[in-house]
Short mmCIF file of C-alpha atoms in Angstrom, two decimals:
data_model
loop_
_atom_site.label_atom_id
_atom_site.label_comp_id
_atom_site.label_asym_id
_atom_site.label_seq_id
_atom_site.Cartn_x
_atom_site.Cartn_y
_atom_site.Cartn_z
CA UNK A 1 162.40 345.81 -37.04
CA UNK A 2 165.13 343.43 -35.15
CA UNK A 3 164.76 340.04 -36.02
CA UNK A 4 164.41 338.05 -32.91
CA UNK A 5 165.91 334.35 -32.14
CA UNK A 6 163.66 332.05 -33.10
CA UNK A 7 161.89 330.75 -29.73
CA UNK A 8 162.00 326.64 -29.06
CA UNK A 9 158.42 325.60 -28.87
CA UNK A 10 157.50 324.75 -25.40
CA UNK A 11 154.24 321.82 -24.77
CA UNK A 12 151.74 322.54 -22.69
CA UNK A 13 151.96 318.27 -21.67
CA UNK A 14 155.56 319.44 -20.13
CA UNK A 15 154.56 321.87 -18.06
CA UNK A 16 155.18 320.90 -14.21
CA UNK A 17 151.49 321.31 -13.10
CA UNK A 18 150.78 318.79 -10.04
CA UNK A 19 147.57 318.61 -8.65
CA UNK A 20 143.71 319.44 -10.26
CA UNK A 21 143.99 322.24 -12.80
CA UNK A 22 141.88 325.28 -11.91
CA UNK A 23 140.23 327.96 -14.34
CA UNK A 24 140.27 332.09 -13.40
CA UNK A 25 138.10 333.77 -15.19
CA UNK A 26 139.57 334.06 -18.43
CA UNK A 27 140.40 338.36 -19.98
CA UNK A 28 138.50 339.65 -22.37
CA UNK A 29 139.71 338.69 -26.16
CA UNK A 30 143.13 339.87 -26.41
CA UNK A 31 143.04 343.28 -27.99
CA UNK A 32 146.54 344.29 -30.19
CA UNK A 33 148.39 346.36 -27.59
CA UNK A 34 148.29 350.03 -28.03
CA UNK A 35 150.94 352.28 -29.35
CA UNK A 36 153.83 352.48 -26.93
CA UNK A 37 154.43 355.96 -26.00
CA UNK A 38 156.50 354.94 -22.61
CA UNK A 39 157.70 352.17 -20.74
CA UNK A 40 154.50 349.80 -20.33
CA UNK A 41 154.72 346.86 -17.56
CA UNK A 42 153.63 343.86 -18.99
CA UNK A 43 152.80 340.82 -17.06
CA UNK A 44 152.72 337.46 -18.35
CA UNK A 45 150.08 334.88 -16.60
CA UNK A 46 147.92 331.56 -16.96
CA UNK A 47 144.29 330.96 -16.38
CA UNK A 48 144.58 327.52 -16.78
CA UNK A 49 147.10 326.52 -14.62
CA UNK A 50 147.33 324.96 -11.23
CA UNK A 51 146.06 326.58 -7.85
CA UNK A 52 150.02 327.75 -6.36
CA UNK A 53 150.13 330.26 -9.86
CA UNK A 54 146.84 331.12 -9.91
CA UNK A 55 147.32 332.52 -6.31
CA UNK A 56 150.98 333.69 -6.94
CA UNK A 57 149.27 335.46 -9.94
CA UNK A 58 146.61 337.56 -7.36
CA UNK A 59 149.12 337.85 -4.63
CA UNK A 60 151.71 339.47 -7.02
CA UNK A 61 148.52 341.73 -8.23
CA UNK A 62 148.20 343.08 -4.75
CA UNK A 63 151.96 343.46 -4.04
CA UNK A 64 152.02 345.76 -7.19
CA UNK A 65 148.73 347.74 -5.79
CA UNK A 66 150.46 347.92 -2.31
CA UNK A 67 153.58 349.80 -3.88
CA UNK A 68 151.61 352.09 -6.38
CA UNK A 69 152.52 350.43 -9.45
CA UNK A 70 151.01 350.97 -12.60
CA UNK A 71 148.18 348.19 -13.45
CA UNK A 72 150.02 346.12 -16.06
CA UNK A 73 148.96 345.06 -19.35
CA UNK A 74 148.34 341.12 -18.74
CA UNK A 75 148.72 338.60 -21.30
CA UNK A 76 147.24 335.41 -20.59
CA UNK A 77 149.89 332.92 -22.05
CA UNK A 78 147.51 329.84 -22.03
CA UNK A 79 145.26 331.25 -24.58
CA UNK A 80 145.99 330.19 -28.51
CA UNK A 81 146.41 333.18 -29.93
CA UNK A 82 149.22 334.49 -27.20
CA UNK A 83 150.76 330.94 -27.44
CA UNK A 84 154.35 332.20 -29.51
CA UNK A 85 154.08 335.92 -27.35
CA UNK A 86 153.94 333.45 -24.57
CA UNK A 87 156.81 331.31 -26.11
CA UNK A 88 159.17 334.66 -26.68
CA UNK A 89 158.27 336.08 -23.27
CA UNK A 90 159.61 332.40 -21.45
CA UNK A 91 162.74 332.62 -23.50
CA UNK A 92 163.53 336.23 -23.02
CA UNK A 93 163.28 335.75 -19.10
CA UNK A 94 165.37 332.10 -19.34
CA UNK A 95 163.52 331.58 -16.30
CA UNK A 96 161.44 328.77 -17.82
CA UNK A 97 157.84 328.06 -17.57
CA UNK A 98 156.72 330.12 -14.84
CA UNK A 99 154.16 332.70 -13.94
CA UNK A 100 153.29 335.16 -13.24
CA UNK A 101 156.54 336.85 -15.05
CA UNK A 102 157.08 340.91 -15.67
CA UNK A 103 158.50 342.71 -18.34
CA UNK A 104 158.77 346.23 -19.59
CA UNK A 105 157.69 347.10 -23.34
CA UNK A 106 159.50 349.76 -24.60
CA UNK A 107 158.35 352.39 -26.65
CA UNK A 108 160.34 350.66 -29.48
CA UNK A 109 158.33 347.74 -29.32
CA UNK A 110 160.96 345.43 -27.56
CA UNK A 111 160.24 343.56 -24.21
CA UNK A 112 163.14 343.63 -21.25
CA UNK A 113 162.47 341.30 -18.47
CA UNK A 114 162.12 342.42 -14.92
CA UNK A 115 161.61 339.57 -12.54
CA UNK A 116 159.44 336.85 -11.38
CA UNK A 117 156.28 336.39 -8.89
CA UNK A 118 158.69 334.92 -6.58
CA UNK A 119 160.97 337.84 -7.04
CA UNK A 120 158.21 340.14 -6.56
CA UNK A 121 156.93 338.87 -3.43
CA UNK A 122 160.75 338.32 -2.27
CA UNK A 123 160.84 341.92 -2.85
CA UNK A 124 157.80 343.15 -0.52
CA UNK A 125 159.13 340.72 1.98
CA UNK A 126 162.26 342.39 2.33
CA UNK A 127 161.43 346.10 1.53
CA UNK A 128 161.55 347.34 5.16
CA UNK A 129 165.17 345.56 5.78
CA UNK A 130 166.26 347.69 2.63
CA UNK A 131 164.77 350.57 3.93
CA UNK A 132 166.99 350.66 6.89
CA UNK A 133 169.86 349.93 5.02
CA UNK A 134 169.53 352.45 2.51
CA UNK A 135 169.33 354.50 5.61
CA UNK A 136 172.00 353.26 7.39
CA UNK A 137 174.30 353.19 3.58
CA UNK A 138 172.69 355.54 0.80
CA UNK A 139 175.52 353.23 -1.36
CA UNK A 140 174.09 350.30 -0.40
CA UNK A 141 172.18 349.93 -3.83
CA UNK A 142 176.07 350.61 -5.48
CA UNK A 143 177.72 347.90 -2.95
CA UNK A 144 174.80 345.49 -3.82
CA UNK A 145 173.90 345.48 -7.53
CA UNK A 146 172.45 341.79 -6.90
CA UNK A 147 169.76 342.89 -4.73
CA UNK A 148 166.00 343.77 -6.13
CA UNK A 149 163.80 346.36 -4.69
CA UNK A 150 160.46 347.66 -5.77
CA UNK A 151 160.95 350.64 -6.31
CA UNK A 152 164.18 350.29 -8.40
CA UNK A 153 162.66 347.32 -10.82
CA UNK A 154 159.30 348.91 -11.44
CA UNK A 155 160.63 352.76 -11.16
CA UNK A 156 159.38 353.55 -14.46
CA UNK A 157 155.81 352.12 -13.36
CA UNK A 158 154.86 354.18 -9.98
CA UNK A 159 151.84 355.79 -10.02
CA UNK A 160 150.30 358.72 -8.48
CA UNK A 161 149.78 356.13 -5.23
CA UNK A 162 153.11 354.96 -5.04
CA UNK A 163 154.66 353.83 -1.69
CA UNK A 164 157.88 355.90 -1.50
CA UNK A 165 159.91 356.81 -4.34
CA UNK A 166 162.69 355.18 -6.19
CA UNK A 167 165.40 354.89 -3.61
CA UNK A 168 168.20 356.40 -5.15
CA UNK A 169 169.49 358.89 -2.53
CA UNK A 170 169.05 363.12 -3.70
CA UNK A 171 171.61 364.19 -5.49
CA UNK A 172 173.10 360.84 -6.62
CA UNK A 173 172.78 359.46 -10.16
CA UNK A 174 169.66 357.56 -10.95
CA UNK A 175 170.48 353.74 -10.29
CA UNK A 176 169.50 352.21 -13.77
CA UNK A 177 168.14 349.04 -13.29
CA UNK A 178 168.60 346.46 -16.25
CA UNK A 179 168.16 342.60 -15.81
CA UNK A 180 168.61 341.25 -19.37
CA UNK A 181 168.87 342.06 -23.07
CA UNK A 182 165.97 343.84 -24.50
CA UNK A 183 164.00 341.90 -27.84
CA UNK A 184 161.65 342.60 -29.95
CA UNK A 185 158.65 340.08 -30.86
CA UNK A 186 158.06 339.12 -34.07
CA UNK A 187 154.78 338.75 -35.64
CA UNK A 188 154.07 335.54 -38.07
CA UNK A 189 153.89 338.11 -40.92
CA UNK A 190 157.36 339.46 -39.71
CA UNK A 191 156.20 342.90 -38.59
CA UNK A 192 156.92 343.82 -34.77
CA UNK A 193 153.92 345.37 -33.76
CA UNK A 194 151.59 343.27 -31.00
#
């Protein structure tokens, strides 16, 4: 099992929350994830948190439903017993203490982020400008290595429902999309499972 870094604690009292703090319903008790057979989208979210992430948390839900991605495993990072997952998860994606956040779990039981809420609803606001200039330049995913799309971030997450495939043109290599280093989370106990 890889040893990850060891994660800087992060306080609940520093989180930037302005405004009243609303509840969502809070999951079910967390059940250990399942064996990892394939690629499994995790998302990272808050019930306890302010109103802006609680709806950035159902807007990005709907966003994934619109493109046919896979329902993701959620882990509710305000709950106690998520609290280092939810520590790990904030350092892996350096993006600090936002949510909702998305990463893929691999079948080797490391995490990889993808991208944020606002990167996910930056992404359904520009898919139809990519569209056309896919169309227009089937290279334009080579030229532009910067840019997210949908379909190339969550490829390994469309379902039977999906909206349009991955968009890397027939007959061209498949564009592998990889933001950041992949780690694996370490238990208390040191073992890597979840």
């Amino acid at each position: 099992c890889p040893s990850a870094p060891s994660a800087g604690s992060v306080s609940i009292a520093s989180w930037p929350i302005s405004g009243p703090l609303h509840f969502a319903a809070p999951p079910l008790a967390m059940a250990p994830a399942p064996p990892v057979e394939k690629p499994m989208l995790v998302m990272l979210t808050a019930s306890l948190t302010d109103e802006l992430n609680l709806k950035k948390i159902e807007k990005c839900a709907i966003i994934l439903d619109k493109f046919g991605v896979d329902k993701p495993l959620e882990i509710d990072g305000t709950l106690p017993e998520n609290k280092r997952k939810r520590n790990f998860l904030h350092d892996l994606a350096e993006e600090g203490v936002k949510y909702p956040l998305f990463f893929k779990l691999h079948p080797d039981e490391t995490y990889e982020f993808l991208a944020t809420g606002s990167e996910v609803d930056e992404m359904n606001e520009k898919d139809e400008l990519y569209q056309r200039l896919m169309e227009e330049d089937p290279d334009f995913l080579e030229h532009h290595p910067e840019e997210l799309v949908m379909q190339e971030v969550f490829r390994d997450f469309l379902g039977a429902k999906a909206r349009g495939a991955p968009r890397t043109p027939a007959g061209q290599a498949e564009r592998p999309y990889q933001r950041g280093a992949s780690r694996a989370f370490v238990q208390d106990d040191g073992s890597c499972s979840d």
